[in-house]
Coordinates of C-alpha atoms and ligand atoms in Angstrom, one line a residue:
M1352 CA 16.2 1.2 -30.5
C1353 CA 14.2 -1.2 -33.4
G1354 CA 13.6 -4.6 -31.5
I1355 CA 13.6 -7.6 -33.8
V1356 CA 11.5 -10.2 -33.8
G1357 CA 12.6 -14.0 -36.1
Y1358 CA 9.5 -17.2 -36.1
I1359 CA 9.9 -19.9 -37.7
G1360 CA 7.7 -23.7 -36.0
K1361 CA 3.7 -25.0 -36.1
R1362 CA 2.1 -21.8 -34.6
N1363 CA 1.4 -18.8 -37.2
A1364 CA 4.5 -16.3 -37.2
V1365 CA 1.9 -12.9 -37.6
D1366 CA 0.0 -13.5 -33.9
V1367 CA 4.7 -14.0 -32.6
M1368 CA 6.2 -11.9 -33.7
L1369 CA 2.6 -9.0 -32.7
Q1370 CA 3.4 -11.1 -28.9
G1371 CA 6.3 -10.8 -29.4
L1372 CA 6.8 -7.1 -31.0
S1373 CA 5.2 -6.4 -27.4
K1374 CA 6.9 -7.0 -25.8
L1375 CA 10.1 -4.8 -26.8
E1376 CA 7.6 -1.6 -27.0
Y1377 CA 9.1 -0.1 -23.2
R1378 CA 12.4 0.1 -26.3
G1379 CA 12.0 2.9 -27.6
Y1380 CA 10.2 2.8 -31.5
D1381 CA 8.5 4.5 -33.9
S1382 CA 7.3 2.3 -36.9
S1383 CA 6.8 -1.1 -37.3
G1384 CA 6.6 -3.5 -39.6
I1385 CA 6.3 -7.7 -40.6
A1386 CA 7.0 -9.8 -43.0
I1387 CA 6.6 -13.6 -43.5
V1388 CA 6.5 -16.8 -46.7
Q1389 CA 3.7 -17.2 -48.2
G1390 CA 3.3 -19.6 -51.1
S1391 CA 6.1 -18.2 -53.1
E1392 CA 5.5 -14.3 -52.3
V1393 CA 6.9 -12.5 -49.1
L1394 CA 4.0 -10.3 -48.0
V1395 CA 5.1 -7.7 -45.9
N1396 CA 3.4 -5.2 -43.5
K1397 CA 4.7 -1.6 -42.1
A1398 CA 2.9 1.3 -40.6
E1399 CA 4.2 3.9 -38.5
G1400 CA 2.9 4.9 -35.2
K1401 CA 2.5 2.2 -32.3
L1402 CA 2.5 -1.4 -32.7
V1403 CA -1.4 -1.2 -32.2
N1404 CA -1.9 0.5 -35.6
L1405 CA -0.5 -2.4 -37.4
Q1406 CA -2.3 -4.4 -36.0
N1407 CA -5.3 -2.6 -37.7
K1408 CA -3.9 -2.2 -40.5
I1409 CA -3.9 -6.5 -41.1
E1410 CA -6.6 -7.4 -38.3
D1411 CA -9.5 -8.4 -41.1
L1412 CA -6.2 -9.6 -43.4
H1413 CA -6.1 -13.0 -41.9
L1414 CA -2.0 -13.7 -42.5
E1415 CA -0.7 -16.8 -42.3
S1416 CA 2.4 -18.5 -41.5
S1417 CA 5.2 -20.8 -40.7
I1418 CA 7.7 -18.5 -41.2
G1419 CA 7.4 -14.4 -40.0
I1420 CA 10.3 -11.6 -39.8
G1421 CA 9.5 -8.8 -37.7
H1422 CA 10.9 -5.4 -36.3
T1423 CA 9.8 -2.4 -34.8
R1424 CA 12.3 0.4 -36.0
W1425 CA 13.6 4.0 -33.9
A1426 CA 14.8 5.8 -36.7
T1427 CA 18.6 6.3 -37.5
H1428 CA 18.2 6.8 -41.3
G1429 CA 14.9 8.3 -42.3
R1430 CA 12.0 10.0 -40.6
P1431 CA 9.5 7.5 -39.4
S1432 CA 7.2 6.6 -41.8
D1433 CA 6.0 3.5 -43.7
Y1434 CA 7.8 2.8 -45.9
N1435 CA 10.6 3.3 -44.5
A1436 CA 9.6 1.3 -41.8
H1437 CA 11.8 -2.4 -41.5
P1438 CA 10.7 -5.6 -43.2
H1439 CA 13.0 -4.0 -46.0
T1440 CA 12.8 -6.3 -49.1
S1441 CA 14.8 -6.6 -52.6
Q1442 CA 13.7 -5.3 -55.6
N1443 CA 12.5 -8.6 -57.1
G1444 CA 11.0 -8.7 -53.5
K1445 CA 12.3 -12.3 -52.9
F1446 CA 14.7 -11.5 -50.1
A1447 CA 13.5 -9.2 -46.8
V1448 CA 15.7 -8.3 -43.6
V1449 CA 14.8 -6.6 -41.2
H1450 CA 17.8 -4.5 -39.4
N1451 CA 19.2 -2.9 -35.5
G1452 CA 22.3 -0.5 -36.0
I1453 CA 23.8 1.0 -38.8
V1454 CA 25.7 0.1 -42.2
E1455 CA 28.1 3.3 -42.3
N1456 CA 29.1 1.9 -46.1
Y1457 CA 25.8 2.0 -47.5
L1458 CA 25.9 4.9 -49.8
R1459 CA 29.8 3.3 -51.2
L1460 CA 27.7 0.2 -51.5
K1461 CA 24.8 1.6 -53.9
E1462 CA 27.6 3.0 -56.0
T1463 CA 29.1 -0.1 -56.1
Y1464 CA 27.2 -2.3 -56.9
L1465 CA 23.4 -1.0 -57.2
A1466 CA 23.5 1.4 -58.9
D1467 CA 20.8 0.5 -61.3
E1468 CA 19.0 0.1 -59.2
V1469 CA 15.1 1.7 -57.7
F1470 CA 15.5 2.1 -53.1
T1471 CA 11.6 2.8 -52.3
S1472 CA 13.2 4.3 -48.9
E1473 CA 16.2 6.3 -47.5
T1474 CA 17.3 3.5 -45.2
D1475 CA 20.6 2.4 -44.5
T1476 CA 18.5 -1.4 -44.0
E1477 CA 17.4 -1.9 -47.7
V1478 CA 20.9 -2.2 -48.9
V1479 CA 21.3 -5.5 -47.4
A1480 CA 17.8 -6.1 -49.2
H1481 CA 19.4 -5.2 -52.3
L1482 CA 22.9 -6.8 -51.7
L1483 CA 20.6 -10.3 -50.6
E1484 CA 19.7 -10.6 -54.6
K1485 CA 21.9 -9.1 -56.5
F1486 CA 25.0 -12.0 -54.9
Y1487 CA 22.0 -14.8 -55.0
N1488 CA 23.3 -17.6 -55.7
G1489 CA 21.2 -20.4 -54.5
S1490 CA 22.2 -20.7 -51.4
F1491 CA 20.6 -18.2 -49.5
E1492 CA 23.3 -19.0 -46.7
E1493 CA 27.0 -18.7 -48.2
T1494 CA 24.8 -15.3 -50.7
V1495 CA 24.8 -14.0 -46.9
V1496 CA 28.5 -14.7 -46.2
K1497 CA 29.7 -12.5 -49.1
V1498 CA 26.5 -9.7 -48.0
L1499 CA 28.9 -9.1 -44.9
D1500 CA 31.4 -9.5 -46.5
V1501 CA 30.3 -6.2 -47.5
L1502 CA 29.4 -4.5 -45.0
E1503 CA 31.0 -1.8 -42.2
G1504 CA 28.9 -1.1 -39.0
A1505 CA 27.6 -2.6 -36.6
Y1506 CA 24.0 -5.2 -37.0
A1507 CA 21.5 -7.4 -36.0
L1508 CA 20.0 -8.6 -39.5
V1509 CA 17.8 -11.3 -39.7
M1510 CA 16.2 -12.4 -43.4
I1511 CA 14.1 -14.4 -45.5
C1512 CA 14.3 -15.6 -48.8
A1513 CA 11.3 -17.0 -50.8
D1514 CA 12.7 -19.6 -52.5
E1515 CA 14.4 -21.4 -49.1
S1516 CA 11.4 -20.4 -46.7
D1517 CA 12.8 -22.7 -44.0
K1518 CA 15.1 -20.9 -42.2
I1519 CA 15.5 -17.9 -41.5
I1520 CA 18.6 -17.2 -41.5
A1521 CA 20.2 -14.4 -38.7
C1522 CA 23.8 -12.8 -38.2
R1523 CA 25.0 -9.4 -35.0
K1524 CA 27.8 -7.8 -34.6
D1525 CA 28.1 -4.6 -32.2
S1526 CA 24.5 -5.6 -31.6
P1527 CA 22.0 -7.4 -29.7
M1528 CA 20.3 -10.7 -29.9
V1529 CA 19.5 -14.1 -28.6
L1530 CA 17.8 -17.0 -29.9
G1531 CA 14.6 -18.8 -28.7
I1532 CA 15.3 -23.0 -28.8
G1533 CA 11.2 -24.1 -28.9
D1534 CA 10.1 -27.8 -29.1
G1535 CA 9.2 -27.4 -33.2
E1536 CA 9.7 -24.0 -33.7
S1537 CA 12.7 -21.6 -33.4
F1538 CA 13.0 -18.6 -32.7
I1539 CA 14.7 -14.7 -32.8
A1540 CA 14.4 -11.2 -30.9
S1541 CA 16.4 -8.8 -30.1
D1542 CA 15.8 -9.0 -26.2
V1543 CA 14.7 -12.1 -23.8
P1544 CA 11.4 -10.2 -22.8
A1545 CA 9.6 -11.2 -26.6
L1546 CA 10.5 -15.2 -25.7
L1547 CA 9.4 -15.5 -22.3
A1548 CA 5.9 -16.4 -22.9
Y1549 CA 6.9 -19.5 -25.3
T1550 CA 10.8 -20.1 -23.6
R1551 CA 12.9 -20.3 -21.4
E1552 CA 15.8 -22.4 -23.2
C1553 CA 18.1 -19.1 -25.1
M1554 CA 21.8 -18.6 -27.1
Y1555 CA 23.5 -16.1 -26.9
I1556 CA 25.0 -15.2 -30.7
E1557 CA 28.3 -14.8 -30.6
Q1558 CA 30.3 -11.9 -33.3
G1559 CA 30.0 -13.2 -36.8
E1560 CA 28.5 -15.8 -36.5
L1561 CA 25.7 -17.4 -38.5
C1562 CA 22.0 -18.4 -37.5
V1563 CA 20.3 -20.1 -39.1
L1564 CA 16.3 -20.8 -37.1
T1565 CA 14.7 -23.9 -38.5
Q1566 CA 11.4 -25.8 -37.4
D1567 CA 14.0 -28.4 -36.0
G1568 CA 15.9 -26.5 -34.5
I1569 CA 18.6 -23.7 -34.2
T1570 CA 22.1 -24.2 -36.6
I1571 CA 24.9 -22.0 -35.8
K1572 CA 27.3 -21.0 -38.1
N1573 CA 31.4 -19.4 -38.1
H1574 CA 32.6 -17.4 -41.8
A1575 CA 33.5 -20.9 -43.5
L1576 CA 30.1 -22.5 -43.1
E1577 CA 31.1 -24.3 -40.2
V1578 CA 28.8 -25.9 -37.8
I1579 CA 30.3 -24.2 -34.1
D1580 CA 28.9 -26.2 -30.7
K1581 CA 26.5 -23.5 -28.4
E1582 CA 26.0 -23.7 -25.1
V1583 CA 22.3 -23.2 -23.9
H1584 CA 21.3 -21.1 -21.0
T1585 CA 17.8 -21.5 -19.2
I1586 CA 16.8 -17.5 -18.2
E1587 CA 15.7 -17.3 -15.3
W1588 CA 13.3 -14.0 -14.9
D1589 CA 10.0 -15.2 -14.5
A1590 CA 7.2 -14.2 -17.4
E1591 CA 5.9 -11.9 -14.5
A1592 CA 8.6 -9.2 -13.8
A1593 CA 8.2 -8.7 -17.5
E1594 CA 4.3 -7.9 -16.8
K1595 CA 3.0 -4.4 -15.6
D1596 CA 1.1 -6.7 -12.6
G1597 CA -1.6 -4.3 -12.5
Y1598 CA 0.7 -1.0 -11.7
E1599 CA -1.1 2.0 -14.6
H1600 CA 3.4 2.9 -15.2
F1601 CA 6.0 -0.3 -15.9
M1602 CA 8.0 3.3 -14.4
L1603 CA 5.6 3.3 -10.7
K1604 CA 6.2 -0.7 -10.9
E1605 CA 10.4 -1.0 -10.6
I1606 CA 10.1 2.4 -8.0
F1607 CA 8.3 -0.3 -6.0
E1608 CA 10.2 -2.9 -6.8
Q1609 CA 13.1 -1.7 -5.5
P1610 CA 12.9 -2.8 -1.6
T1611 CA 12.9 -6.3 -3.4
V1612 CA 15.9 -6.0 -5.8
F1613 CA 17.7 -4.4 -3.1
K1614 CA 17.6 -7.7 -1.3
K1615 CA 18.6 -9.3 -4.3
T1616 CA 21.8 -7.5 -4.9
I1617 CA 22.9 -7.7 -1.7
A1618 CA 21.7 -11.9 -1.4
G1619 CA 24.6 -14.0 -1.0
R1620 CA 27.2 -11.7 -0.9
I1621 CA 27.4 -10.8 2.7
H1622 CA 29.6 -13.3 4.5
G1623 CA 31.3 -12.8 8.3
G1624 CA 31.3 -9.0 7.8
E1625 CA 32.8 -9.3 4.4
V1626 CA 31.4 -9.0 0.8
Q1627 CA 32.2 -11.9 -1.9
F1628 CA 32.2 -11.7 -5.1
D1629 CA 31.6 -14.9 -8.0
F1630 CA 35.1 -13.7 -8.5
D1631 CA 39.0 -13.7 -5.8
L1632 CA 40.9 -10.4 -6.7
S1633 CA 44.5 -11.7 -4.4
A1634 CA 45.5 -8.0 -3.3
E1635 CA 48.7 -7.8 -4.9
Q1636 CA 45.7 -8.2 -8.2
V1637 CA 43.6 -4.6 -5.9
N1638 CA 47.4 -2.8 -5.2
S1639 CA 48.6 -2.7 -9.4
W1640 CA 45.8 -1.2 -9.3
N1641 CA 46.9 2.5 -9.5
K1642 CA 43.8 4.3 -11.3
I1643 CA 40.4 3.0 -11.5
Y1644 CA 37.9 4.6 -15.0
I1645 CA 34.8 4.3 -14.5
V1646 CA 32.4 4.9 -17.8
A1647 CA 28.9 5.0 -18.8
C1648 CA 26.4 6.9 -20.3
G1649 CA 22.7 8.8 -18.6
T1650 CA 21.9 7.2 -15.3
A1651 CA 24.3 5.1 -15.1
Y1652 CA 27.1 7.5 -15.5
H1653 CA 24.8 8.8 -12.8
A1654 CA 25.6 6.3 -10.5
G1655 CA 29.5 6.1 -11.3
L1656 CA 30.0 9.4 -10.0
V1657 CA 28.5 8.3 -6.8
G1658 CA 31.2 4.9 -7.0
K1659 CA 34.0 7.5 -7.4
A1660 CA 32.7 8.7 -3.4
V1661 CA 32.7 5.1 -2.1
I1662 CA 35.9 3.9 -4.2
E1663 CA 38.0 6.5 -3.4
K1664 CA 36.5 6.6 0.5
L1665 CA 37.3 3.2 1.0
A1666 CA 39.8 1.5 -0.7
R1667 CA 42.1 5.0 -1.7
I1668 CA 42.2 4.6 -4.6
P1669 CA 42.1 7.4 -7.6
V1670 CA 39.4 7.3 -9.4
E1671 CA 38.2 9.4 -13.0
V1672 CA 34.6 9.1 -14.1
E1673 CA 33.9 9.2 -17.4
I1674 CA 30.6 9.4 -20.1
A1675 CA 31.0 6.3 -22.9
S1676 CA 30.6 8.7 -26.0
E1677 CA 33.3 10.8 -24.8
F1678 CA 35.7 8.3 -23.2
R1679 CA 37.8 6.2 -26.4
Y1680 CA 38.2 9.4 -28.4
R1681 CA 40.0 11.4 -25.6
E1682 CA 43.7 8.8 -26.0
P1683 CA 42.8 8.8 -22.2
M1684 CA 45.9 7.3 -20.5
L1685 CA 45.2 3.5 -19.7
D1686 CA 47.6 0.4 -19.2
E1687 CA 47.7 -2.8 -16.7
H1688 CA 47.5 -0.5 -13.9
T1689 CA 44.3 0.9 -14.4
L1690 CA 40.9 -1.3 -13.3
V1691 CA 38.3 0.0 -16.1
I1692 CA 34.7 -1.2 -14.4
V1693 CA 31.7 -0.1 -17.2
I1694 CA 28.6 0.5 -15.4
S1695 CA 25.2 -0.5 -18.2
Q1696 CA 21.7 -1.9 -17.3
S1697 CA 21.5 -3.6 -20.8
G1698 CA 25.1 -3.9 -21.2
E1699 CA 25.0 -3.8 -24.9
T1700 CA 24.5 -0.4 -24.9
A1701 CA 26.8 1.0 -27.6
D1702 CA 29.1 3.6 -26.5
T1703 CA 29.3 1.7 -23.5
V1704 CA 30.8 -1.6 -25.1
A1705 CA 33.2 0.3 -27.4
A1706 CA 34.5 2.1 -24.0
L1707 CA 35.0 -1.3 -22.8
R1708 CA 37.1 -3.0 -26.1
E1709 CA 39.8 0.4 -25.6
A1710 CA 40.4 -0.6 -22.7
K1711 CA 41.1 -4.3 -23.2
K1712 CA 43.4 -2.9 -26.3
N1713 CA 45.0 -1.5 -23.9
G1714 CA 45.9 -4.1 -21.2
C1715 CA 43.7 -2.9 -18.6
K1716 CA 41.5 -5.4 -16.9
V1717 CA 37.6 -4.6 -17.2
M1718 CA 34.9 -5.1 -14.3
A1719 CA 30.9 -5.4 -15.8
V1720 CA 28.3 -4.3 -13.2
T1721 CA 25.4 -4.6 -15.3
N1722 CA 22.0 -6.0 -15.4
V1723 CA 21.9 -8.8 -17.7
V1724 CA 23.5 -12.3 -18.2
G1725 CA 25.4 -12.9 -21.0
S1726 CA 25.0 -9.5 -22.5
A1727 CA 27.7 -8.4 -25.3
I1728 CA 29.5 -6.1 -21.5
A1729 CA 28.7 -9.5 -19.6
R1730 CA 31.0 -11.6 -22.4
E1731 CA 33.5 -9.8 -22.4
S1732 CA 34.8 -8.1 -19.6
D1733 CA 36.7 -9.9 -16.9
Y1734 CA 34.5 -10.4 -13.6
V1735 CA 31.1 -9.2 -14.0
I1736 CA 29.1 -8.2 -11.1
Y1737 CA 25.1 -8.4 -11.8
I1738 CA 22.8 -5.9 -10.2
W1739 CA 19.8 -8.0 -9.8
A1740 CA 17.0 -5.6 -10.3
G1741 CA 15.4 -8.3 -12.6
P1742 CA 13.6 -7.7 -16.4
E1743 CA 13.4 -2.8 -16.7
I1744 CA 10.9 -2.2 -18.8
S1745 CA 11.2 1.9 -18.2
V1746 CA 12.1 4.1 -20.5
A1747 CA 13.7 5.6 -17.6
S1748 CA 15.6 3.8 -15.8
T1749 CA 14.8 3.0 -11.5
K1750 CA 15.7 0.5 -10.1
A1751 CA 18.7 -1.0 -12.2
Y1752 CA 20.2 2.8 -10.8
T1753 CA 19.4 1.6 -7.4
T1754 CA 21.3 -0.8 -7.0
M1755 CA 24.5 0.1 -9.5
L1756 CA 25.0 2.2 -6.6
I1757 CA 24.5 -0.7 -4.1
A1758 CA 26.9 -2.8 -6.4
E1759 CA 29.5 0.4 -6.1
Y1760 CA 28.7 0.4 -2.0
L1761 CA 29.8 -3.5 -2.1
L1762 CA 31.9 -2.7 -4.3
G1763 CA 34.0 -0.8 -2.4
V1764 CA 34.3 -2.6 0.5
Y1765 CA 34.9 -5.7 -1.1
L1766 CA 38.1 -3.6 -3.1
A1767 CA 39.2 -2.0 1.1
Q1768 CA 38.9 -5.3 2.3
Q1769 CA 41.0 -7.0 0.1
K1770 CA 43.9 -4.3 0.1
G1771 CA 43.8 -4.7 4.1
M1772 CA 43.3 -1.5 4.8
D1773 CA 42.7 -1.0 8.2
N1774 CA 39.0 0.7 8.5
G1775 CA 37.0 -3.1 9.4
A1776 CA 35.1 -0.4 11.3
L1777 CA 33.5 2.2 8.1
R1778 CA 32.9 -0.9 6.0
A1779 CA 31.5 -2.9 8.6
E1780 CA 28.3 0.3 9.6
I1781 CA 28.3 0.7 5.6
L1782 CA 27.7 -3.1 5.9
E1783 CA 24.8 -2.8 8.0
G1784 CA 22.6 0.1 6.3
L1785 CA 22.9 -2.1 2.7
Q1786 CA 21.5 -4.4 4.9
H1787 CA 18.6 -2.2 6.2
L1788 CA 18.1 -0.5 3.0
P1789 CA 15.3 -3.3 1.6
D1790 CA 13.6 -2.8 5.0
I1791 CA 13.8 0.6 5.4
A1792 CA 12.8 1.3 1.7
E1793 CA 9.7 -1.2 2.7
T1794 CA 8.5 1.8 4.6
M1795 CA 8.7 4.5 2.7
L1796 CA 6.6 3.9 -0.5
T1797 CA 2.8 4.5 2.0
D1798 CA 0.0 5.7 0.2
A1799 CA 0.5 9.0 2.2
Y1800 CA 4.1 9.6 1.1
L1801 CA 2.6 8.9 -2.8
E1802 CA 0.1 11.6 -2.3
Q1803 CA 3.3 14.2 -0.8
I1804 CA 4.5 13.8 -3.9
Q1805 CA 1.5 13.2 -6.3
K1806 CA 1.0 17.2 -4.5
A1807 CA 4.5 18.8 -4.5
A1808 CA 4.1 17.0 -8.5
E1809 CA 1.5 19.8 -9.4
G1810 CA 3.3 22.8 -8.2
Y1811 CA 5.2 21.7 -11.2
K1812 CA 3.0 21.4 -13.6
D1813 CA 3.8 24.6 -15.3
A1814 CA 7.8 24.6 -14.9
N1815 CA 9.9 25.9 -17.7
D1816 CA 12.4 25.1 -15.7
I1817 CA 13.7 23.2 -12.5
F1818 CA 16.7 23.5 -10.6
F1819 CA 17.9 20.5 -8.4
I1820 CA 20.7 21.9 -6.3
G1821 CA 23.1 19.6 -4.0
R1822 CA 26.6 18.2 -2.1
G1823 CA 28.9 16.1 -2.7
L1824 CA 26.5 13.2 -2.3
D1825 CA 23.6 15.0 -2.6
W1826 CA 24.9 16.4 -5.8
A1827 CA 25.5 13.2 -7.5
I1828 CA 22.0 12.3 -6.5
A1829 CA 20.4 15.4 -7.8
L1830 CA 22.4 15.1 -11.2
E1831 CA 19.8 11.7 -11.2
G1832 CA 16.6 13.6 -10.4
S1833 CA 16.7 16.1 -12.9
L1834 CA 17.7 13.8 -15.9
K1835 CA 14.7 11.8 -14.8
L1836 CA 12.8 14.4 -14.7
K1837 CA 13.4 16.4 -17.7
E1838 CA 13.0 12.4 -19.5
I1839 CA 9.6 12.0 -18.7
S1840 CA 8.4 15.5 -18.2
Y1841 CA 9.6 16.7 -21.2
I1842 CA 10.9 20.4 -18.6
H1843 CA 14.0 21.5 -18.4
A1844 CA 16.3 20.3 -16.4
E1845 CA 18.9 21.1 -14.9
A1846 CA 21.1 20.0 -11.4
Y1847 CA 23.9 21.7 -8.9
A1848 CA 26.5 21.6 -7.0
A1849 CA 24.6 24.2 -4.9
G1850 CA 28.2 26.3 -4.0
E1851 CA 28.6 26.5 -8.4
L1852 CA 25.6 28.3 -8.9
K1853 CA 26.6 31.8 -7.9
H1854 CA 29.0 31.0 -10.2
G1855 CA 26.9 31.8 -12.7
T1856 CA 24.0 30.1 -12.8
L1857 CA 22.1 31.8 -9.7
A1858 CA 20.9 35.0 -12.7
L1859 CA 18.6 32.6 -13.9
V1860 CA 16.9 31.9 -10.5
T1861 CA 13.6 33.5 -10.0
D1862 CA 10.7 33.2 -8.9
E1863 CA 9.4 30.6 -11.6
T1864 CA 12.2 28.5 -11.4
P1865 CA 11.2 26.3 -9.1
V1866 CA 14.3 24.6 -6.9
I1867 CA 14.4 21.1 -6.2
A1868 CA 17.8 20.7 -2.5
I1869 CA 18.8 17.6 -1.8
C1870 CA 19.9 18.3 1.7
V1871 CA 20.9 14.7 3.8
Q1872 CA 24.0 14.7 4.0
D1873 CA 24.6 15.6 7.2
A1874 CA 29.2 16.7 6.4
T1875 CA 27.9 19.1 4.4
Y1876 CA 24.4 20.7 5.4
D1877 CA 25.4 23.8 6.9
K1878 CA 26.9 24.7 3.3
I1879 CA 23.9 23.3 1.6
A1880 CA 21.9 25.6 4.2
S1881 CA 23.3 28.5 2.6
N1882 CA 22.4 27.6 -0.7
I1883 CA 19.2 27.9 0.1
K1884 CA 19.2 31.0 1.4
E1885 CA 20.4 32.7 -1.4
V1886 CA 18.0 31.0 -4.0
K1887 CA 15.2 31.8 -1.7
A1888 CA 16.2 34.9 -1.7
R1889 CA 15.6 35.8 -5.8
E1890 CA 12.5 34.0 -4.3
A1891 CA 12.6 30.7 -5.8
N1892 CA 9.9 28.1 -4.9
V1893 CA 12.3 25.5 -2.8
L1894 CA 11.5 21.3 -2.0
A1895 CA 14.0 20.0 0.6
I1896 CA 14.6 16.1 0.8
I1897 CA 16.2 16.1 4.4
N1898 CA 16.3 13.2 6.8
E1899 CA 13.4 12.7 8.7
G1900 CA 13.4 15.3 12.4
D1901 CA 15.3 17.9 10.5
E1902 CA 13.5 20.6 12.1
E1903 CA 16.4 22.9 10.9
T1904 CA 15.8 22.9 6.6
Q1905 CA 11.5 23.5 7.1
K1906 CA 12.6 26.3 8.8
F1907 CA 13.5 28.0 5.9
V1908 CA 12.0 26.1 2.8
D1909 CA 8.2 25.7 1.6
E1910 CA 8.6 22.1 2.0
T1911 CA 10.0 19.2 2.7
I1912 CA 9.7 15.6 2.1
A1913 CA 11.3 13.4 4.5
I1914 CA 13.1 9.9 3.6
P1915 CA 14.3 7.7 6.4
R1916 CA 17.6 8.3 8.1
I1917 CA 20.3 6.0 7.4
H1918 CA 23.6 5.4 7.6
N1919 CA 25.3 8.8 6.1
F1920 CA 27.2 7.0 2.7
V1921 CA 24.0 4.1 2.1
A1922 CA 22.2 7.4 2.0
P1923 CA 21.2 8.3 -2.0
V1924 CA 19.7 5.0 -2.4
L1925 CA 16.6 6.3 -1.0
A1926 CA 17.1 10.0 -1.0
V1927 CA 16.8 9.6 -5.0
I1928 CA 13.3 7.1 -5.0
P1929 CA 11.3 10.8 -3.7
L1930 CA 13.3 12.5 -6.9
Q1931 CA 12.3 9.0 -9.6
L1932 CA 8.2 9.3 -8.1
I1933 CA 8.6 13.6 -8.6
S1934 CA 9.6 12.4 -12.1
Y1935 CA 6.9 10.3 -12.5
Y1936 CA 3.8 12.2 -11.1
T1937 CA 5.3 15.6 -12.6
A1938 CA 5.0 14.0 -16.4
K1939 CA 1.9 11.8 -15.1
V1940 CA 0.0 15.0 -14.1
R1941 CA 2.0 16.8 -17.7
G1942 CA -0.8 13.6 -19.2
C1943 CA 3.3 12.7 -21.2
E1944 CA 4.0 8.9 -22.3
I1945 CA 5.8 8.2 -19.4
D1946 CA 7.3 4.7 -20.2
Q1947 CA 8.4 5.3 -23.8
P1948 CA 10.0 8.8 -23.8
R1949 CA 9.2 10.5 -27.3
N1950 CA 13.2 10.5 -29.2
L1951 CA 14.5 8.3 -26.2
A1952 CA 15.4 4.4 -26.6
K1953 CA 16.0 1.6 -23.8
S1954 CA 18.5 0.0 -25.1
V1955 CA 21.3 2.2 -26.7
T1956 CA 22.9 0.1 -29.4
V1957 CA 24.2 2.2 -32.0
E1958 CA 27.0 5.1 -31.3
Ligands
F6R259 C1 17.8 6.8 -17.9 C2 17.9 5.7 -18.5 C3 19.5 6.5 -19.3 C4 20.5 5.1 -19.1 C5 21.7 5.3 -20.5 C6 22.6 3.8 -20.7 O1 16.6 6.5 -17.4 O2 18.3 5.0 -18.1 O3 20.4 7.1 -19.8 O4 21.1 5.5 -18.1 O5 20.9 4.9 -21.8 O6 22.5 2.5 -20.9 P1 22.3 1.2 -19.8 O7 23.0 1.8 -18.4 O8 21.8 -0.1 -20.5 O9 24.0 1.2 -20.2

């Protein structure tokens, strides 16, 4: 979603903004723009399309300023265009605003306060710039507070004023932003990668706080404009972790990083055959939960489906998995005996944050499984399990998904252990499997393996529809494989619980609908084998993901890709890797833009 960068200090703000915005490109966008102050004027430049269009547009202008705000826009109100791109300015051109989120009451605000004004865009954001001019009383800070008082919706807003060009003002409600502290300079951005080249010292902005950035530092104030003390955090990510590092795409790099990050997810969490987290749950607390909801979106939701199987099997607590955007609108039955687990790579997904708040409002304890330290979800949850995947830049999630699964295995074991369940032998086997995972995953990513998958992907180049089938845990993986394929290759793909095909969908299966079957789980092997034969009888071409050494399946499918043998329960972590690679190479052979697929954004901060 929209990216924001603001800078004030000794460097040329234009360079800092362009560099920072380039680090936020992964969030997904369709236009970009910057505003600087020159003399008593705000100067704005914007361009539809990629950031390079903006760079080309301003190249010969040799712009310089010590203050500026920049933005990459992901359209919500008004189509992608130069005029809808941010920053937006007030009618007198003195104020400029960049915004992430949605001002829900913007039409009402126009009617109430700005009926006579001329607007130059279709956006909700422009209203904010006009209101700043309308309410201005000689104090930029007081004026921002007055404007905030009438805004409804979600926003991260960063604003400048030509008449008070010694400061940038920023505030947020439900949309993320991080402040960077420099020496004689201050930064603000919607995400950490934009800051990494300049500083590691950062502060997170809480709801309703007003941040005043100057060359001399950053002051945080409350609604009454009283100064608030704020904790300074050190960003742990390396700058290199957010670079492609020789890989053609971030997605491929992140697939390859999996063995390394698996180690990080597990590190320090297994001691003497037991799992430990940063929190400590008593048997009494765990036993007080008679139900668990896992709530998440997209890939994180798919991770939740594996989590359900893991927790139910190990800790024998019933688990329901819910799509976050549905959860709070259907009045779920929540009370203090319900644990709500929210899963989110970014920790900022608006629907998941809303679900978390709904759960807390109803007296539930909330546990977060997330990647981003200091994110809204991490801050607002009672217990946090970090997946330690490092920055995930590709819009299509890979390493975050697999590390979410590992976190869930650890959690399943932990809950069972704290409850004192008598399944110690199974827990030990799972922990052993987890500890072997990084090395085993490493052995998979050979050139020969990649070539084999690349060849299979070439066969999908012209497909219109592809089906993924599996049973049990293999079905959960099938769902993730099909999402990955459709989001980056734009091929229509569906995942089915294989036994369900004959209840309708089998009608669609022909020699033109390739099927990818995941057949890794021993308990359901005979059943999936029958289901594969059903689609083969309809002449579908079948590629099967199998366990190494499975000679049986090779006899009745067209092609197989093997994963190394590992404890069946942990196998989804490995089985999804060939599916990630199939999506990657299919998108590549179709010439798709892999890291930033059309219409999608990395961090979905609007509901
Ligand atoms: C797909 C993908 C999305 C995200 C979803 C939730 O590859 O990445 O489906 O999983 O938008 O995002 P987070 O995990 O940040 O809450």
